[in-house]
Amino acid sequence: MTANPNPEPLHGEVYRPAPHVVLSANVPDPEAVYAEAARDLEGYWARRASELEWFKPWDRVLDDSKKPFYQWFVGGKTNIVHNALDRHVRTWRRNKLALIWEGENGDLRTFSYHALSREVCKFSVVLRSMGVSKGDRVTIYMPRIPETWIAMLACAKIGAVHSVVYGGFSVEALHGRIEDSASKLIITADGGYMGGKVVELKQIVDEALKRTAVAENVIVVKRTGKPVNMEAGRDFWYHELINLPLTRNMGKCETEAMDAEDPLFILYTSGTTGKPKAVLHTHGGYQVGVYATLKDVFDLKEEDRWWCTADPGWITGHSYIVYGPLLNGATSFMYEGGPSYPFPDRWWSMIAKYGISVFYTTPTAIRGLMRFGEAWPNRHDLSSLRLLGSVGEPINPEAWRWFHKHIGKEQCPIMDTWWQTETGGFMITPMPAVPTKPGSAAKPYPGVAVDIVDEQGKPVKPGEEGFLVLKKPWPAMLRTIYKDPERYVQTYWSKYPGMYLAGDSARRDEDGYFWIIGRVDDVIKVSGYRLGTAELESAFVSHPAVAETAVIGLPHEVKGIAIHAYVILRAGYEPSEALAEELRKHVAHEMGPIAKPEKIEFVKSLPKTRSGKIMRRVLKARAQGLSEGDLSTLEE
Ligand code: WT7
């Protein structure tokens, strides 16, 4: 590779990677790969897919005959667990660490590829013996502990479809997801440590199961050892099941051969209207997408120690805590608890302790830790770091610069990755050899066709804001909304035929760099967590005092966006501070602590259209003292 002697001039604040970063990168010449994928999309993805193993090769890379129900690697037989575990344990990697885990209370556990694979085998035998088979849905509701990985991988291994529900969600959110997926089995823990407290997961499961009849069994991992209710015949301890004589029969743990297009998991995410939707991903395309994007963007090398601070309960955790790193044969670190417990240098101390080399986190976490000052990171030797990353919401340049200077010591390029639950993997992102600009996610990943269009679907000019769309399919894309193909078409493919509507607004600068502005629908990104106004509002109205409510997101210094609620009370209830506090607690109890509203305002009426739709945009403008815009349809 020859470094381009005359790099293109770029505008604005530009950070160019050092020559050694470019020369040693997995993708040292990004322009060549962008060009390759632009020339031959299917050829590019076929090349990447053949870096993995297939039980039977595909007949066709891409079948678009039923679009927008695109299919990838059609006719291929595979299983993501074969590529994540089985193929590694045949090599020297059997002795390599797959996972290093630290509990919030200081517990430490490590798993080699061999050890992880063995646990997954044992648990897959347990699952099969409990009657879980190919295609069955299993809900996983766990703290950040190694058994979360084991549960996900064991499901995938036997062809069951996992539905992980984030451990920070609560009763109603969990109940809705168990019921919609009709899960036979729930895998949970007695609790988990978070920010110095115990989150009582099993108790929440018990409460959620009172509201439904679908789940037959619950498997409980002992994490905290605090007493929990175990219902005879329904609830079983993980450690007892996994040590039963049947699990010694490891011959029965072979990995199920799946069609490339067979479902791997569903993951619920909030959308514009109504209940959260179950985004469905498959074994074949998803494994290729997450494997290739992680390898190229975070440049994983055999000797790296990778830390993605997300939770396995979100897509970031699925793709870049569990599957992506294992597909790459990498060593990951996972931490159970809160970033500033017991002190604001907990994360920095673990980077030093475990020699983390690639570190991927969120703008909210950076802004939160930034407030404590640089004395905290400065106490620790962070020189093992070589690459940093950010995800989940736009990163403000101030936080970017702080991260770059005080964590990366000006030596580590920052990969700001834009993507979604639906996209499965990175879509707009730099690679280490691509110059970066603070606040911009840089350029589309090879083969990704991004555009920014106006209301009519026409591309806007550089510098102008518009709707972000994707004009070509990609392997890790969602295949449908589980049980609701119409909603899939309606949500993503109906505004502009032939284009996937992301739900974000963005602009592109004169250098072709993308700047994501934020959601343009009723999704609120609180601290980077995706919540829907519909789900939040239904949590509010399940309280007897609430007649009607409207929820909006307003800018917040640390959280990026925070939840503000306007509440109309039922007759007989009077506004008070105490009632506001009670409602905040109620929403946190039903949805989870992340959904706790920042502010509640009691009102007598809400701005609505004549057809009765709440005009959240008017509320937002009023709250920020901005122009209320076109009010011709308003009827208060
Ligand atoms: C939404 C998707 C992608 C994994 C975690 C979130 C926002 C995500 C960025 C970024 C600006 C971002 C968008 C997107 N978002 N990454 N780098 N810069 N915004 O997945 O929960 O499905 O949320 O997160 O608004 O649409 P998700």
XYZ file of C-alpha atoms and ligand atoms in Angstrom:
663
model
C 0.000 0.000 0.000
C 1.256 3.449 -0.804
C -0.039 6.308 1.269
C -1.618 8.946 -0.922
C 1.035 11.671 -1.107
C -1.531 14.404 -1.734
C -4.540 13.769 0.486
C -7.715 15.535 -0.550
C -8.132 18.807 1.273
C -10.908 18.485 3.865
C -12.860 21.306 5.434
C -13.360 22.156 9.086
C -11.761 20.522 12.099
C -10.046 17.411 10.735
C -8.046 14.743 12.556
C -5.834 12.628 10.333
C -4.683 9.194 11.470
C -0.959 8.774 12.087
C 0.922 6.866 9.370
C 1.444 3.799 11.576
C -2.315 3.592 12.173
C -2.972 3.610 8.441
C -0.214 1.173 7.568
C -1.208 -1.415 10.159
C -4.989 -1.101 9.663
C -7.059 -4.090 8.576
C -8.288 -1.759 5.851
C -5.243 0.367 4.975
C -6.733 1.721 1.759
C -10.413 2.464 2.397
C -10.901 4.145 -0.974
C -10.093 0.890 -2.750
C -12.685 -1.013 -0.711
C -15.336 1.686 -1.149
C -14.719 1.429 -4.884
C -14.789 -2.373 -4.886
C -18.180 -2.504 -3.117
C -19.600 0.284 -5.283
C -18.577 -1.607 -8.405
C -19.824 -5.029 -7.298
C -21.937 -5.109 -4.147
C -22.632 -8.835 -4.262
C -19.042 -9.657 -5.077
C -17.847 -7.618 -2.116
C -20.176 -9.374 0.328
C -19.426 -12.794 -1.153
C -15.740 -12.144 -0.530
C -16.422 -11.211 3.095
C -18.809 -14.138 3.617
C -16.141 -16.565 2.480
C -13.927 -15.439 5.367
C -16.402 -17.412 7.518
C -17.322 -21.117 7.324
C -20.510 -22.480 5.786
C -21.886 -26.016 6.062
C -23.069 -25.557 2.506
C -22.230 -22.576 0.297
C -24.966 -20.207 -0.863
C -26.536 -20.413 -4.309
C -27.187 -16.675 -4.567
C -25.641 -13.799 -2.641
C -28.684 -11.532 -2.876
C -32.228 -12.347 -3.866
C -34.271 -9.187 -4.347
C -37.204 -10.814 -6.112
C -39.468 -10.272 -3.087
C -38.218 -6.814 -2.124
C -38.322 -5.188 0.364
C -38.075 -8.721 1.799
C -34.478 -9.066 0.661
C -32.696 -12.371 1.223
C -28.963 -12.943 1.525
C -26.761 -15.986 0.938
C -29.806 -17.907 -0.198
C -29.418 -21.673 -0.107
C -26.454 -21.435 2.260
C -26.349 -23.551 5.417
C -24.643 -22.202 8.485
C -25.001 -21.369 12.167
C -23.555 -18.240 13.724
C -22.335 -20.320 16.682
C -20.285 -22.490 14.374
C -18.386 -19.367 13.337
C -18.397 -17.766 16.788
C -17.192 -20.793 18.749
C -16.932 -24.180 17.021
C -14.425 -23.159 14.385
C -12.153 -21.506 16.957
C -11.984 -24.421 19.378
C -10.514 -26.580 16.613
C -7.512 -24.228 16.509
C -5.041 -22.763 18.997
C -7.703 -20.229 19.876
C -9.266 -22.857 22.163
C -6.818 -21.533 24.749
C -7.362 -17.868 23.979
C -9.551 -15.811 26.286
C -12.951 -15.127 24.795
C -14.298 -13.245 27.799
C -12.897 -11.486 30.824
C -15.636 -10.411 33.184
C -15.627 -8.202 36.251
C -18.613 -7.893 38.561
C -19.466 -4.598 40.175
C -18.543 -6.192 43.515
C -15.090 -7.079 42.206
C -15.798 -10.696 41.194
C -13.623 -11.831 38.310
C -14.309 -14.643 35.853
C -12.590 -15.583 32.623
C -13.558 -17.957 29.832
C -11.274 -19.333 27.175
C -12.919 -20.198 23.857
C -12.820 -23.806 25.052
C -14.489 -23.019 28.374
C -17.147 -20.803 26.829
C -17.920 -23.358 24.165
C -18.224 -26.073 26.809
C -20.682 -24.053 28.900
C -22.714 -23.252 25.796
C -22.780 -26.955 24.916
C -23.960 -27.909 28.365
C -26.649 -25.280 28.415
C -27.843 -26.172 24.932
C -28.360 -29.753 26.158
C -30.387 -28.331 29.064
C -32.505 -26.237 26.700
C -33.176 -29.177 24.409
C -34.083 -31.370 27.363
C -36.595 -28.756 28.475
C -38.341 -29.020 25.154
C -36.915 -25.945 23.467
C -36.418 -26.606 19.784
C -35.661 -24.869 16.523
C -37.811 -21.779 16.001
C -39.034 -21.531 19.611
C -38.680 -18.128 21.260
C -36.800 -17.727 24.530
C -36.799 -14.483 26.539
C -33.495 -13.614 28.196
C -33.745 -11.012 30.966
C -30.389 -10.782 32.653
C -27.787 -8.594 34.311
C -24.459 -8.127 32.511
C -22.948 -11.482 33.460
C -21.302 -14.264 31.430
C -24.461 -16.402 31.561
C -26.143 -13.831 29.314
C -23.660 -14.786 26.594
C -24.105 -18.467 27.352
C -27.892 -18.228 27.155
C -27.847 -16.334 23.848
C -25.293 -18.638 22.259
C -27.010 -21.814 23.494
C -30.290 -20.646 21.948
C -28.590 -19.863 18.653
C -26.756 -23.164 18.692
C -29.984 -25.158 18.774
C -31.814 -22.827 16.418
C -34.082 -21.268 19.045
C -34.825 -17.556 18.614
C -33.662 -15.422 21.498
C -35.420 -12.282 22.574
C -33.201 -10.416 24.994
C -34.957 -7.822 27.123
C -32.663 -5.208 28.630
C -32.265 -5.750 32.396
C -33.014 -2.060 32.980
C -36.549 -2.524 31.659
C -39.266 -3.313 34.126
C -42.567 -5.132 34.581
C -44.781 -3.853 31.786
C -41.996 -3.604 29.216
C -40.966 -7.184 30.022
C -44.517 -8.492 30.075
C -45.339 -7.024 26.668
C -42.212 -8.553 25.135
C -42.771 -12.007 26.651
C -46.331 -12.043 25.463
C -45.744 -10.741 21.952
C -42.954 -13.232 21.346
C -44.948 -16.054 23.007
C -41.778 -17.208 24.758
C -41.884 -20.708 26.212
C -38.991 -20.105 28.511
C -37.538 -17.153 30.429
C -33.894 -17.084 31.445
C -33.123 -14.636 34.231
C -31.080 -14.163 37.419
C -31.896 -13.628 41.055
C -30.548 -10.119 40.574
C -27.601 -8.071 39.412
C -25.417 -5.330 40.850
C -25.882 -1.872 39.399
C -24.610 1.373 40.887
C -24.250 -0.101 44.373
C -27.774 -1.516 44.399
C -29.257 -4.901 43.581
C -31.693 -5.005 40.675
C -34.278 -7.632 41.610
C -34.763 -9.231 38.229
C -36.496 -12.410 39.392
C -39.068 -10.386 41.293
C -39.830 -8.397 38.138
C -40.166 -11.644 36.162
C -42.629 -12.975 38.751
C -44.697 -9.828 38.476
C -44.618 -9.870 34.674
C -45.631 -13.536 34.535
C -48.692 -12.806 36.672
C -49.945 -10.787 33.712
C -49.508 -13.557 31.122
C -49.989 -17.272 30.625
C -47.432 -17.844 27.878
C -44.190 -18.793 29.627
C -43.954 -22.357 30.946
C -40.574 -22.269 32.677
C -38.061 -19.923 34.209
C -34.356 -20.656 34.568
C -32.667 -18.569 37.254
C -28.951 -17.845 37.466
C -27.701 -17.273 41.001
C -25.795 -13.996 40.943
C -26.437 -12.151 44.179
C -27.499 -15.062 46.395
C -30.332 -13.006 47.861
C -33.403 -15.151 48.514
C -35.971 -15.233 45.714
C -39.303 -16.906 45.223
C -38.949 -20.166 43.260
C -42.197 -21.635 42.051
C -42.044 -25.431 42.183
C -42.354 -27.055 38.769
C -41.952 -23.717 36.964
C -38.678 -22.210 38.163
C -35.290 -23.953 38.055
C -31.806 -22.929 39.121
C -29.324 -22.658 36.282
C -26.482 -24.149 38.344
C -28.565 -27.195 39.208
C -29.659 -27.844 35.633
C -26.205 -27.398 34.187
C -24.749 -29.965 36.576
C -27.334 -32.654 35.943
C -25.959 -35.937 34.568
C -27.669 -35.241 31.246
C -25.251 -32.446 30.465
C -22.411 -34.945 30.563
C -23.916 -36.329 27.410
C -22.099 -33.760 25.361
C -22.506 -35.792 22.199
C -25.973 -34.286 21.979
C -24.754 -30.728 21.757
C -24.047 -30.517 18.062
C -24.713 -27.178 16.398
C -27.920 -27.116 14.387
C -27.428 -26.529 10.672
C -29.573 -23.501 9.838
C -30.643 -21.987 6.566
C -28.886 -18.679 6.058
C -32.290 -16.975 6.252
C -33.494 -18.764 9.401
C -34.181 -16.398 12.309
C -31.417 -15.920 14.862
C -33.050 -13.447 17.201
C -35.739 -10.876 17.642
C -35.071 -7.672 19.485
C -37.789 -5.239 20.487
C -37.284 -1.619 19.676
C -39.436 1.463 19.896
C -40.949 2.897 16.797
C -43.108 5.761 15.745
C -46.461 4.485 16.856
C -47.928 1.771 18.982
C -46.191 -1.067 20.744
C -42.485 -1.779 20.375
C -41.744 -3.893 17.336
C -39.710 -7.066 17.171
C -36.911 -6.598 14.684
C -35.885 -9.937 13.216
C -32.321 -10.902 12.263
C -31.097 -14.103 10.615
C -28.072 -16.384 10.926
C -26.427 -15.880 7.529
C -26.420 -12.202 6.603
C -26.168 -10.943 10.158
C -23.015 -12.928 10.908
C -21.324 -11.623 7.773
C -22.327 -8.022 8.486
C -21.226 -7.868 12.107
C -18.056 -9.871 11.509
C -16.872 -7.644 8.656
C -17.863 -4.284 10.129
C -16.194 -4.971 13.476
C -13.034 -6.239 11.831
C -12.752 -3.237 9.525
C -13.913 -0.419 11.772
C -12.393 -1.421 15.095
C -9.494 -3.062 13.358
C -9.483 -6.076 15.678
C -6.193 -7.908 15.880
C -5.413 -11.206 17.559
C -3.737 -9.460 20.500
C -6.427 -6.842 21.135
C -8.563 -6.532 24.213
C -11.930 -5.178 23.189
C -14.387 -3.453 25.490
C -17.821 -2.395 24.349
C -19.561 -0.831 27.352
C -23.096 -1.422 26.074
C -25.499 -3.951 27.525
C -26.183 -7.241 25.743
C -29.870 -6.272 25.940
C -29.484 -3.739 23.114
C -28.409 -4.299 19.530
C -24.961 -2.901 20.306
C -24.531 -5.723 22.793
C -25.825 -8.396 20.436
C -23.619 -7.331 17.553
C -20.529 -5.973 19.253
C -20.370 -7.554 22.700
C -21.433 -11.097 21.933
C -21.464 -12.061 18.260
C -19.027 -9.718 16.479
C -16.043 -10.224 18.788
C -16.502 -14.007 18.877
C -16.846 -14.175 15.089
C -13.489 -12.414 14.977
C -11.921 -14.717 17.564
C -11.283 -11.690 19.776
C -10.877 -11.251 23.526
C -13.633 -9.156 25.084
C -13.993 -7.560 28.440
C -17.416 -7.075 30.032
C -18.223 -5.215 33.248
C -21.400 -5.747 35.177
C -22.101 -2.472 36.894
C -22.299 1.300 36.759
C -19.480 3.491 35.385
C -18.926 5.604 38.472
C -19.280 2.975 41.175
C -17.775 3.226 43.703
C -15.783 6.134 42.218
C -15.789 7.983 38.903
C -12.610 6.198 37.800
C -14.037 2.680 37.821
C -13.912 2.423 34.019
C -10.495 3.995 33.695
C -9.102 1.688 36.353
C -10.370 -1.357 34.466
C -8.905 -0.141 31.163
C -5.531 -0.072 32.928
C -6.068 -3.312 34.861
C -7.043 -5.410 31.853
C -4.992 -3.581 29.241
C -7.971 -2.652 27.074
C -6.808 -1.629 23.606
C -10.067 -0.796 21.816
C -12.816 0.949 23.752
C -16.341 1.607 22.462
C -18.841 3.633 24.480
C -21.580 6.279 24.330
C -21.672 10.086 24.282
C -23.842 10.080 27.422
C -21.242 8.087 29.344
C -18.464 10.380 28.128
C -20.406 13.516 29.089
C -21.257 11.988 32.466
C -17.658 11.057 33.295
C -16.301 14.291 31.854
C -18.122 16.210 34.578
C -15.883 14.637 37.225
C -12.813 16.131 35.578
C -9.674 14.685 34.036
C -7.967 14.014 37.357
C -9.851 10.684 37.442
C -8.585 9.258 34.157
C -5.178 10.857 34.729
C -4.608 8.616 37.731
C -4.507 5.571 35.483
C -2.209 4.261 32.804
C -4.393 4.282 29.709
C -1.515 3.698 27.304
C -2.879 0.313 26.200
C -5.613 2.132 24.245
C -5.160 2.478 20.496
C -8.681 3.054 19.172
C -11.887 4.569 20.600
C -15.508 4.505 19.535
C -18.851 6.180 20.142
C -22.428 5.130 19.413
C -26.084 5.697 20.170
C -26.641 9.416 19.669
C -24.838 12.322 18.074
C -21.642 13.132 19.946
C -21.175 16.821 20.644
C -17.730 18.064 19.558
C -16.874 19.090 23.124
C -17.323 15.524 24.409
C -15.470 14.172 21.341
C -12.463 16.408 22.049
C -12.430 15.496 25.723
C -12.535 11.792 24.879
C -9.797 12.268 22.294
C -7.549 14.291 24.566
C -8.009 12.855 28.040
C -8.761 9.212 27.287
C -7.056 8.688 23.926
C -4.172 11.081 24.777
C -4.466 12.368 21.203
C -3.175 9.018 19.906
C -6.409 7.138 19.303
C -8.735 7.736 16.363
C -12.423 7.883 17.355
C -14.884 5.770 15.384
C -18.286 7.466 15.612
C -20.580 4.728 14.317
C -24.117 5.454 13.125
C -26.424 2.471 12.875
C -29.659 1.057 14.311
C -31.269 -2.051 15.771
C -32.671 -2.548 12.294
C -29.370 -2.276 10.447
C -27.688 -4.948 12.599
C -24.255 -3.415 12.114
C -22.377 -0.180 11.390
C -23.669 1.838 8.431
C -22.006 5.253 8.588
C -18.634 5.241 10.271
C -15.015 6.081 9.741
C -12.390 3.354 9.602
C -9.012 3.887 11.288
C -7.438 5.087 8.054
C -10.211 7.606 7.373
C -9.724 11.180 8.660
C -12.329 12.146 11.260
C -14.202 15.300 12.229
C -15.608 15.740 15.761
C -19.369 15.205 15.668
C -19.495 13.544 12.265
C -19.954 9.810 11.706
C -17.884 10.284 8.517
C -18.794 8.060 5.572
C -20.931 5.087 4.618
C -19.346 1.677 5.213
C -18.413 -0.083 1.938
C -21.513 -1.044 -0.034
C -23.837 1.111 2.056
C -25.797 3.549 -0.093
C -26.821 6.520 2.059
C -28.639 9.579 0.848
C -30.346 12.571 2.380
C -33.605 13.502 0.767
C -36.392 16.050 1.080
C -40.109 15.440 1.673
C -40.491 14.378 -1.977
C -37.551 11.977 -1.894
C -35.211 14.211 -3.888
C -31.578 14.405 -2.705
C -30.851 17.661 -0.883
C -27.786 19.824 -1.503
C -24.657 19.567 0.638
C -25.200 21.409 3.922
C -28.976 21.026 3.802
C -30.887 18.972 6.334
C -33.118 16.114 5.193
C -34.269 12.560 5.837
C -31.632 9.869 5.999
C -32.376 6.961 3.645
C -30.605 3.801 2.511
C -30.879 2.975 -1.148
C -29.439 -0.525 -1.293
C -29.901 -3.640 0.855
C -27.096 -4.922 3.107
C -26.582 -8.395 4.609
C -27.192 -7.584 8.308
C -30.430 -5.731 7.622
C -33.592 -6.682 9.484
C -35.679 -9.123 7.491
C -39.066 -8.157 8.854
C -40.981 -7.231 11.979
C -41.731 -10.522 13.674
C -45.356 -11.534 13.021
C -46.052 -8.219 11.297
C -44.607 -8.046 7.767
C -47.016 -5.264 6.843
C -45.636 -3.049 9.543
C -42.145 -3.735 8.185
C -43.123 -2.451 4.777
C -45.163 0.409 6.207
C -42.518 1.650 8.664
C -39.396 1.481 6.550
C -40.258 1.199 2.876
C -43.453 3.118 2.224
C -42.538 6.801 2.473
C -40.194 6.525 -0.494
C -40.549 3.375 -2.614
C -37.265 1.522 -2.915
C -35.637 3.417 -0.062
C -35.251 2.421 3.577
C -36.335 5.281 5.848
C -34.052 5.446 8.899
C -36.112 7.901 10.965
C -33.188 10.300 11.433
C -32.461 13.687 9.973
C -28.966 14.481 8.808
C -26.863 16.616 6.558
C -23.842 15.964 4.408
C -21.012 18.462 4.200
C -18.968 19.504 1.190
C -16.523 16.627 1.817
C -19.280 14.006 1.810
C -19.123 13.606 5.592
C -22.419 12.820 7.318
C -23.680 14.715 10.368
C -26.587 13.019 12.119
C -28.981 15.487 13.697
C -31.477 13.213 15.433
C -34.771 11.371 15.248
C -37.574 12.915 13.277
C -40.226 10.527 14.557
C -41.663 9.817 17.998
C -38.602 7.965 19.185
C -36.770 9.599 22.108
C -33.100 8.821 22.641
C -32.662 9.197 26.396
C -28.985 8.765 27.246
C -28.772 6.929 23.929
C -31.512 4.484 24.974
C -34.291 4.218 22.459
C -37.762 4.769 23.911
C -41.052 5.441 22.191
C -43.528 8.131 23.194
C -46.360 5.613 22.752
C -44.845 3.150 25.221
C -44.089 5.900 27.730
C -47.550 7.392 27.454
C -49.208 4.049 28.004
C -47.112 3.587 31.152
C -48.451 6.949 32.368
C -52.106 6.256 31.679
C -51.913 2.916 33.493
C -51.858 5.064 36.651
C -55.371 5.796 37.978
C -54.747 9.543 38.290
C -53.859 10.066 34.643
C -56.491 10.834 32.020
C -54.192 11.750 29.175
C -50.577 12.559 28.586
C -48.080 13.665 25.983
C -44.386 12.916 26.235
C -41.621 14.788 24.455
C -37.827 14.800 24.503
C -35.957 17.993 25.351
C -32.200 18.660 25.253
C -30.297 17.692 28.394
C -26.663 18.405 29.225
C -25.663 14.837 30.059
C -28.468 12.622 28.751
C -28.545 14.287 25.344
C -32.325 14.168 25.480
C -34.532 13.868 28.560
C -38.205 12.978 28.954
C -40.739 15.711 29.677
C -44.365 14.804 30.220
C -47.549 16.853 30.060
C -50.283 15.244 32.114
C -54.027 15.822 32.279
C -55.417 14.452 35.546
C -58.663 12.607 35.997
C -61.466 14.329 37.933
C -60.837 14.122 41.654
C -57.036 14.427 41.426
C -55.184 17.645 42.180
C -51.749 18.563 40.836
C -49.017 18.364 43.488
C -45.307 17.761 43.815
C -46.073 14.493 45.597
C -48.283 13.264 42.762
C -45.642 14.192 40.186
C -43.102 12.158 42.127
C -45.528 9.253 42.391
C -46.050 9.304 38.618
C -42.333 9.365 37.948
C -41.944 6.313 40.188
C -44.883 4.592 38.522
C -43.395 5.014 35.040
C -40.019 3.769 36.293
C -41.720 0.749 37.843
C -43.636 -0.135 34.675
C -41.017 0.710 32.039
C -37.718 0.826 33.907
C -35.466 3.408 35.565
C -34.180 4.705 32.204
C -37.715 5.863 31.424
C -38.071 7.988 34.552
C -39.314 11.382 33.358
C -37.146 14.407 34.000
C -40.079 16.726 34.454
C -43.839 16.427 34.720
C -46.129 19.344 34.056
C -49.835 19.178 34.852
C -51.968 20.795 32.156
C -55.654 21.262 31.380
C -55.410 20.537 27.656
C -53.008 19.356 24.963
C -52.458 20.770 21.480
C -54.103 18.419 18.993
C -54.927 18.276 15.352
C -58.575 18.242 14.369
C -58.312 14.498 13.945
C -57.189 14.198 17.557
C -53.478 13.592 17.101
C -51.287 15.210 19.752
C -48.983 17.818 18.216
C -45.770 17.022 20.077
C -43.877 19.391 17.845
C -45.936 22.292 19.235
C -45.213 21.217 22.821
C -41.534 20.950 22.019
C -41.405 24.387 20.422
C -43.286 25.965 23.328
C -41.020 24.369 25.920
C -37.954 25.709 24.137
C -39.454 29.109 23.387
C -39.200 28.480 19.641
C -41.601 29.294 16.853
C -44.565 26.944 16.863
C -44.587 26.741 13.077
C -47.646 25.977 11.008
C -50.644 25.822 13.340
C -53.376 25.570 10.715
C -54.430 22.110 11.877
C -54.275 22.955 15.592
C -57.348 22.592 17.760
C -56.473 22.966 21.425
C -30.764 5.435 16.588
C -30.825 3.933 16.583
C -26.839 1.736 16.884
C -26.728 1.018 18.097
C -27.326 1.708 19.253
C -28.590 2.414 18.950
C -29.159 7.087 16.941
C -27.071 5.714 16.769
C -25.586 7.228 16.314
C -24.451 8.034 16.020
C -25.881 9.881 15.914
C -26.836 7.857 16.403
C -29.940 7.409 15.689
C -30.462 6.045 15.263
N -27.741 6.889 16.696
N -25.766 5.912 16.546
N -23.215 7.522 15.929
N -24.651 9.351 15.825
N -26.983 9.174 16.202
O -29.491 1.621 18.215
O -31.405 1.886 19.740
O -31.770 1.167 17.353
O -31.093 3.505 17.893
O -29.723 5.874 17.438
O -30.990 8.244 16.019
O -31.586 6.093 14.441
P -31.001 1.982 18.318
